[in-house]
mmCIF file of C-alpha atoms and ligand atoms in Angstrom:
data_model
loop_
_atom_site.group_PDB
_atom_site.id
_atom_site.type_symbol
_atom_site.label_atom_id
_atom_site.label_comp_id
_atom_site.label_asym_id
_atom_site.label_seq_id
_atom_site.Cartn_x
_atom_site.Cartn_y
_atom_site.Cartn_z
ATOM 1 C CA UNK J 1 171.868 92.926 103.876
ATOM 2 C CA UNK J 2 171.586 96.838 103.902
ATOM 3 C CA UNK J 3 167.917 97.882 105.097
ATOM 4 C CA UNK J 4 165.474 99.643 102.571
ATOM 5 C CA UNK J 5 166.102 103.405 103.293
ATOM 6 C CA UNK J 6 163.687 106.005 102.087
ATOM 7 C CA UNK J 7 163.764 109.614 103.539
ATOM 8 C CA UNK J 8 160.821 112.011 103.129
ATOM 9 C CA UNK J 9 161.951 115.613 103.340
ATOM 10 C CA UNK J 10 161.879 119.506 102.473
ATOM 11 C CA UNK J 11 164.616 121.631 100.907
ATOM 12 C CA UNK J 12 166.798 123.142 103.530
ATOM 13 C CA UNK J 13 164.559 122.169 106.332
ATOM 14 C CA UNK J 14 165.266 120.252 109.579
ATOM 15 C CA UNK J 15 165.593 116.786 107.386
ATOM 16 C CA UNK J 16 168.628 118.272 106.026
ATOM 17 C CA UNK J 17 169.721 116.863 109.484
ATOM 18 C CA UNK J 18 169.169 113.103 108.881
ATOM 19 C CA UNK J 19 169.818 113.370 104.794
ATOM 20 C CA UNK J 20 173.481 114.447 105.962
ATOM 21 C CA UNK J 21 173.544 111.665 108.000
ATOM 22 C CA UNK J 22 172.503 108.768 105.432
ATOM 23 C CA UNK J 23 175.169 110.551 103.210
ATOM 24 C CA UNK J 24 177.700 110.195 105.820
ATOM 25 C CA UNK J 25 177.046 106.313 105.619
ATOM 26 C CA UNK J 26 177.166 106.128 102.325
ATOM 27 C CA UNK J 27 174.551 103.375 101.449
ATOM 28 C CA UNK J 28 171.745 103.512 99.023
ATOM 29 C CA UNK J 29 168.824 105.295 100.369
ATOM 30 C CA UNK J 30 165.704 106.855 98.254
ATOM 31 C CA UNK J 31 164.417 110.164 99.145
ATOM 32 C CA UNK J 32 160.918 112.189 98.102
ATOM 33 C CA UNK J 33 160.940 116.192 98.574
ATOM 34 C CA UNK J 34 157.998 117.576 99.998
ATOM 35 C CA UNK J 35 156.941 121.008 100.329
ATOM 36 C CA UNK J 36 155.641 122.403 103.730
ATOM 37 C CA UNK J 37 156.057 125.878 103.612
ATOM 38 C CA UNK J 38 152.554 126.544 103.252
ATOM 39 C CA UNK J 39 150.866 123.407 104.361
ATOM 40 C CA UNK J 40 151.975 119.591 104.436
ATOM 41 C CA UNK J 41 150.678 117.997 101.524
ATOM 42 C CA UNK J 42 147.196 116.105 102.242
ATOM 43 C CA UNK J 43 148.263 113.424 100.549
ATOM 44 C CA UNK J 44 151.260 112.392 102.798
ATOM 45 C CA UNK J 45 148.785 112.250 105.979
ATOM 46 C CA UNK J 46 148.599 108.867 105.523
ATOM 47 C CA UNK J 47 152.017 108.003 106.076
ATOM 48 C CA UNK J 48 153.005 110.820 108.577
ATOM 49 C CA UNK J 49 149.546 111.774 110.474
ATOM 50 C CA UNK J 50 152.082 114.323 112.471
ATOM 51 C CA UNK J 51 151.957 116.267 108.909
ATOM 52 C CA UNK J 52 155.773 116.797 109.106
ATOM 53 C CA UNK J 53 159.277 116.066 107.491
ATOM 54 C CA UNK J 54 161.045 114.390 107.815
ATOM 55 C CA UNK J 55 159.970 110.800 108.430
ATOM 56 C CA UNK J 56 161.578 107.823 107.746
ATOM 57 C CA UNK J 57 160.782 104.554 106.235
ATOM 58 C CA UNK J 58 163.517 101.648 107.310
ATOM 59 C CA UNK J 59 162.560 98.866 106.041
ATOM 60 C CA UNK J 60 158.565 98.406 107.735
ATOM 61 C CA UNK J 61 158.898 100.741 110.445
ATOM 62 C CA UNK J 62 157.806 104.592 109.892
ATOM 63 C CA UNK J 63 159.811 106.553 112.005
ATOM 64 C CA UNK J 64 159.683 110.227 113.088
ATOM 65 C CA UNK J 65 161.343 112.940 114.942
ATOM 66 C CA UNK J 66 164.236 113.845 114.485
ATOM 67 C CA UNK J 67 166.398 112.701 117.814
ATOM 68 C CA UNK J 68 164.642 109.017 116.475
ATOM 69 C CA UNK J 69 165.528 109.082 113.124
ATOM 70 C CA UNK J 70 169.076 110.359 113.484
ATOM 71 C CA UNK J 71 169.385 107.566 116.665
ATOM 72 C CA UNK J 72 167.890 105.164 113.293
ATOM 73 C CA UNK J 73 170.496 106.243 110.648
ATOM 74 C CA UNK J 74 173.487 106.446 112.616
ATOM 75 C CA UNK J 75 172.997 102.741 114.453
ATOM 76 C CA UNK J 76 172.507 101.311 110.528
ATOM 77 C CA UNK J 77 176.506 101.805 110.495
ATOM 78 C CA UNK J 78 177.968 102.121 114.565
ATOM 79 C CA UNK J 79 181.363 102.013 113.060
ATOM 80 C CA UNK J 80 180.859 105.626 111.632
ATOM 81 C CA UNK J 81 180.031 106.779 115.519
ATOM 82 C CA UNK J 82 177.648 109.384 114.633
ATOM 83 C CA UNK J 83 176.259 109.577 117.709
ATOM 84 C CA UNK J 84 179.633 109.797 119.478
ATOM 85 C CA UNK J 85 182.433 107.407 120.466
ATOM 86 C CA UNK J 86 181.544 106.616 124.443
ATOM 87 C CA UNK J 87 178.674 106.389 126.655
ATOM 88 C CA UNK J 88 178.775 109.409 127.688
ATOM 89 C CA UNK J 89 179.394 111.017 124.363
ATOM 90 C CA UNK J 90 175.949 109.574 123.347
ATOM 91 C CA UNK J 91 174.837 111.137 126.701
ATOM 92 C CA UNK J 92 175.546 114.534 124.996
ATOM 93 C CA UNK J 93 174.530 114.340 121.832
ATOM 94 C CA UNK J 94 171.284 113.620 123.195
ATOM 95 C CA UNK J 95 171.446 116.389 125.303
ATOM 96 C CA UNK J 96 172.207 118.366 122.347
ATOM 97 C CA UNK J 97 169.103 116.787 119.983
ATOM 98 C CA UNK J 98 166.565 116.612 122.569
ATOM 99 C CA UNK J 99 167.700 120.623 123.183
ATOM 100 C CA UNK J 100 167.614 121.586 119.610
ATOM 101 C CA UNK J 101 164.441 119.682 118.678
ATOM 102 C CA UNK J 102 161.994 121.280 121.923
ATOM 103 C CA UNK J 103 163.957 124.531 122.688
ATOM 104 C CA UNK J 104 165.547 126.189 119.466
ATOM 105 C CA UNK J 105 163.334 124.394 116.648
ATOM 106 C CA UNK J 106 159.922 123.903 118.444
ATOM 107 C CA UNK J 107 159.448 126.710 120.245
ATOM 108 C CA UNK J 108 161.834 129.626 118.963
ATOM 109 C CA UNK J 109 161.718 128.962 115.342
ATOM 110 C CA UNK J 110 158.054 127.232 115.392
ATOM 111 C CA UNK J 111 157.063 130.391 117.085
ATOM 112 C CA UNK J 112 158.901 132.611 114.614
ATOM 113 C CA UNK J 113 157.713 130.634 111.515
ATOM 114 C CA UNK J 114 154.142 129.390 112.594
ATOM 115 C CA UNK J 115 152.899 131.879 115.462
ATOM 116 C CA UNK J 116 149.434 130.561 114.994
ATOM 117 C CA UNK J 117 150.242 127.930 117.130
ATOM 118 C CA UNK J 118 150.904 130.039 120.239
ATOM 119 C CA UNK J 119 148.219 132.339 119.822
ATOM 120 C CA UNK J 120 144.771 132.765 117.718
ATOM 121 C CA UNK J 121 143.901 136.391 117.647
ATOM 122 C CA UNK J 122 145.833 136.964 114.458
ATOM 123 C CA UNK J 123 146.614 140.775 115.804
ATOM 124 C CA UNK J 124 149.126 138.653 118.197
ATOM 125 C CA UNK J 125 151.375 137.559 115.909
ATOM 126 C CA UNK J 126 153.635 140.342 115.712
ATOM 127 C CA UNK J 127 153.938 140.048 118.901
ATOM 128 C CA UNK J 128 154.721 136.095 119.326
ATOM 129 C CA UNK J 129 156.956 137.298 116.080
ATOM 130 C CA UNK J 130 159.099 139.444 118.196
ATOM 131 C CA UNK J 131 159.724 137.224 121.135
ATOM 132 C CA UNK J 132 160.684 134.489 119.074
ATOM 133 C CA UNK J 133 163.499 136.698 117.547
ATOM 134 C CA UNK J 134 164.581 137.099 121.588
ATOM 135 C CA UNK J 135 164.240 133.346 121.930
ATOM 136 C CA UNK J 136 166.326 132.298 119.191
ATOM 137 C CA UNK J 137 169.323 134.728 119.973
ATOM 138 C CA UNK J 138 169.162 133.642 123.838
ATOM 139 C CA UNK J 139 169.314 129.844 121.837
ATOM 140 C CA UNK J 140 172.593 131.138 119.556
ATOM 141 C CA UNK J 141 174.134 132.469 122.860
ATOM 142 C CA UNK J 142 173.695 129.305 124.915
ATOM 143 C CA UNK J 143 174.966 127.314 121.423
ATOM 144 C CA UNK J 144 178.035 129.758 120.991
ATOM 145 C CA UNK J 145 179.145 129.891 124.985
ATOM 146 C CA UNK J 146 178.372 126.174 125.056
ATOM 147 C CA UNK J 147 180.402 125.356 121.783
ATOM 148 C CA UNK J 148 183.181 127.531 123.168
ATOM 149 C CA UNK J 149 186.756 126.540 121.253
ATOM 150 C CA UNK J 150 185.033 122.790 120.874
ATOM 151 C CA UNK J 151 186.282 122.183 117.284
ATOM 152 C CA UNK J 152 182.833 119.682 117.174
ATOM 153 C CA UNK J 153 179.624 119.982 119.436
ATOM 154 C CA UNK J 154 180.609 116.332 120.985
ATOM 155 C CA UNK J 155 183.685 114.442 121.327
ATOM 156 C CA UNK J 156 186.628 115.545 119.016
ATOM 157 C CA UNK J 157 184.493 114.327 115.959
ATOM 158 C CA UNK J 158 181.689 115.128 113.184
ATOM 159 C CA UNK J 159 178.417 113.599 115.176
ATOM 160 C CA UNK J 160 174.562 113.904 114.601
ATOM 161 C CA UNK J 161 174.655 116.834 117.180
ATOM 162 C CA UNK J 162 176.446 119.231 114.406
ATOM 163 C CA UNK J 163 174.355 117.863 111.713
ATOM 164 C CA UNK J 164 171.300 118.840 113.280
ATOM 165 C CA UNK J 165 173.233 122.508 114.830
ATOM 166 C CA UNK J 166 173.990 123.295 111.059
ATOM 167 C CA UNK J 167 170.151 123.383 109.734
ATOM 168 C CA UNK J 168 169.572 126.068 112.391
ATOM 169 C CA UNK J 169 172.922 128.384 111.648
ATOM 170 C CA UNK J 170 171.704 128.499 108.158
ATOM 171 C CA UNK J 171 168.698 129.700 109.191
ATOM 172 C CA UNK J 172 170.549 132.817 111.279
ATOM 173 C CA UNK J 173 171.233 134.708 108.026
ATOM 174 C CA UNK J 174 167.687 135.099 106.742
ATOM 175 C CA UNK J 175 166.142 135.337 109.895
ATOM 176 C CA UNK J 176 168.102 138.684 110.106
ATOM 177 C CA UNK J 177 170.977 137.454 112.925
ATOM 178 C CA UNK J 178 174.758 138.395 111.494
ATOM 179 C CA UNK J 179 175.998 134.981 112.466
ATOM 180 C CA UNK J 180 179.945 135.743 111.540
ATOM 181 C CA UNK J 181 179.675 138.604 113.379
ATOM 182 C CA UNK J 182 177.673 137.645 116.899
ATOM 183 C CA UNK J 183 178.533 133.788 116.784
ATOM 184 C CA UNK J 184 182.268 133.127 115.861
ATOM 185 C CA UNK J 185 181.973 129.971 117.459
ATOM 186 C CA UNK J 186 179.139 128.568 115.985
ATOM 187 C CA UNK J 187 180.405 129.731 112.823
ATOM 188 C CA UNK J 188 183.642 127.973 113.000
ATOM 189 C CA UNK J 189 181.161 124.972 113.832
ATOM 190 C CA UNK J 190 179.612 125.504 110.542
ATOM 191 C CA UNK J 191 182.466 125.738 108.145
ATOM 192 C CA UNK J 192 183.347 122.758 109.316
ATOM 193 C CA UNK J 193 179.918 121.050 108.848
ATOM 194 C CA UNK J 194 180.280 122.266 105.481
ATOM 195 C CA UNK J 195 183.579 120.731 104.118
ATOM 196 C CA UNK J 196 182.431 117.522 104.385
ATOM 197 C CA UNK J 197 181.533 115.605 101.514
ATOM 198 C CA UNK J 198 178.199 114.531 102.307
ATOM 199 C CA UNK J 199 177.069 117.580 103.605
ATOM 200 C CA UNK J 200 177.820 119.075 99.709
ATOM 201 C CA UNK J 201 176.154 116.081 98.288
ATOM 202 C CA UNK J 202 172.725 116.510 100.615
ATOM 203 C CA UNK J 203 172.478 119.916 99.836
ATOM 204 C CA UNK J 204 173.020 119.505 96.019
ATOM 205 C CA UNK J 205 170.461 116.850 96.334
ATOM 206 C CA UNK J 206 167.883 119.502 97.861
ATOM 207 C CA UNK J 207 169.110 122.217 95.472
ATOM 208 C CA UNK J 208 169.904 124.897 98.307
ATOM 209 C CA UNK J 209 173.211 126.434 98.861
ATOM 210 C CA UNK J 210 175.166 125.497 102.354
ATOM 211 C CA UNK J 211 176.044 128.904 103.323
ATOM 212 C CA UNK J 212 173.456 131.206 101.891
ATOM 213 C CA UNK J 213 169.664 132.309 102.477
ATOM 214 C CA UNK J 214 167.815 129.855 99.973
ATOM 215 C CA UNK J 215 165.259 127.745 101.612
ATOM 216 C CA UNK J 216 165.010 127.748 105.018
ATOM 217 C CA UNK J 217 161.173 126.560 105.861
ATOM 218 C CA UNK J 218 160.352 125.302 108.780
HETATM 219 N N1 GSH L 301 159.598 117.650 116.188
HETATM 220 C C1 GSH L 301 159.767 117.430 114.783
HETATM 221 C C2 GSH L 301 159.584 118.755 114.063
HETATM 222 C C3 GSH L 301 159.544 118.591 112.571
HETATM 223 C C4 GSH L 301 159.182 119.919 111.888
HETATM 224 O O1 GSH L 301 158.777 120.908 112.519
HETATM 225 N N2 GSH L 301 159.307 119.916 110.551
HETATM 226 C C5 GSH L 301 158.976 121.079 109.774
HETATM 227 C C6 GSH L 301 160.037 121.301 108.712
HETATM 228 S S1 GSH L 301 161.552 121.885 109.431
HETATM 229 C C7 GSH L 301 157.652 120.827 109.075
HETATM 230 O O2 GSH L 301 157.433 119.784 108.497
HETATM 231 N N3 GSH L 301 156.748 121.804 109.148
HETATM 232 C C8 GSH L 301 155.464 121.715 108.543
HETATM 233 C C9 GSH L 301 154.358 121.903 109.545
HETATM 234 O O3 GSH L 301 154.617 121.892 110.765
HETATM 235 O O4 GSH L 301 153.217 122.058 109.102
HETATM 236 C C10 GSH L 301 161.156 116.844 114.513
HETATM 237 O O5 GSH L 301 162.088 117.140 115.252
HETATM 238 O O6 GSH L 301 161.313 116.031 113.585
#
């Protein structure tokens, strides 16, 4: 019997990660959008006290963060080896979402998008502001010499790892980095990501476009 699915998430945000990934398995799943750019709504405490998307119901358990939930989605189906094909496949996509969750989306876009909390003297900011910038190209260079002619991030197939690597390339553009330009790599990551069916269906779901600068809160 296929679990109860139900993803809580924002427009172009980091759940884009994990709604590409219950698309890729293709069974039903429900999904609410929040909004978070400002604050997360009050009302949602209850179910996520971390005030975050996304979070994931399956079946009675509440699960969050993002390595979890994509570890979650991809074991509902094993066959679809989203989290690679070997042991030591799994090893690196790990490497890859524990990486992306701490490094590139915690601290240099959580700095970049929400410098209050680094600092509290609001005359700061600017400052937090402009490291983060430094932060997240040092994060595209590791990304683009890591990558290197790697047609996917792991293993010679579509895994969570490039999921989760595309909701931070669209983010480049409007956070002022010429991605085609500095990352040719990376960007030959993402036009892959985005000829796949269910990454076309998630984002038509959340209403943002795959390659362009609409919605990209953190
Ligand atoms: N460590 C969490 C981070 C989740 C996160 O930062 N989500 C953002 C959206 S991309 C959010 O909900 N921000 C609202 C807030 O922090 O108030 C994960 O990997 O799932």
């Amino acid at each position: 019997m296929s679990p109860k699915i139900h993803l809580f998430l924002a427009p172009g945000a980091c759940s884009l990660a994990p709604h590409i990934l219950l698309q890729e398995i293709g069974i039903p799943f429900k999904t609410t959008t929040l909004r978070v750019e400002k604050r997360f709504p009050e009302e949602y405490l209850q179910l996520n006290p971390k005030g975050q998307v996304p979070f994931l119901h399956l079946d009675s358990e509440t699960i969050t963060e993002n390595p979890a939930i994509l570890t979650a989605i991809a074991q509902i189906d094993p066959s679809k080896h989203l989290l690679g094909k070997t042991d030591i496949e799994k090893v690196r996509c790990y490497e890859w979402m524990n990486w992306i969750s701490g490094k590139l989306h915690g601290q240099a876009f959580g700095s970049l998008f929400r410098p209050q909390r680094y600092v509290k003297d609001e005359a700061l900011y600017d400052a937090v502001r402009e490291r983060s910038k430094e932060t997240i190209a040092e994060c595209y260079q590791y990304i683009e010499e890591k990558l290197g002619e790697r047609k996917w991030a792991v293993g010679d197939d579509f895994t969570a790892a490039d999921a989760y690597l595309f909701v931070f390339y669209r983010w480049g553009g409007p956070t002022g980095f010429s991605m085609k330009e500095r990352f040719p790599n990376y960007t030959r990551l993402a036009e892959q990501v985005v000829k796949r069916g269910a990454v076309s269906k998630a984002a038509e779901e959340e209403g943002i476009t795959l390659l362009g600068n609409k919605h990209i809160w953190d």
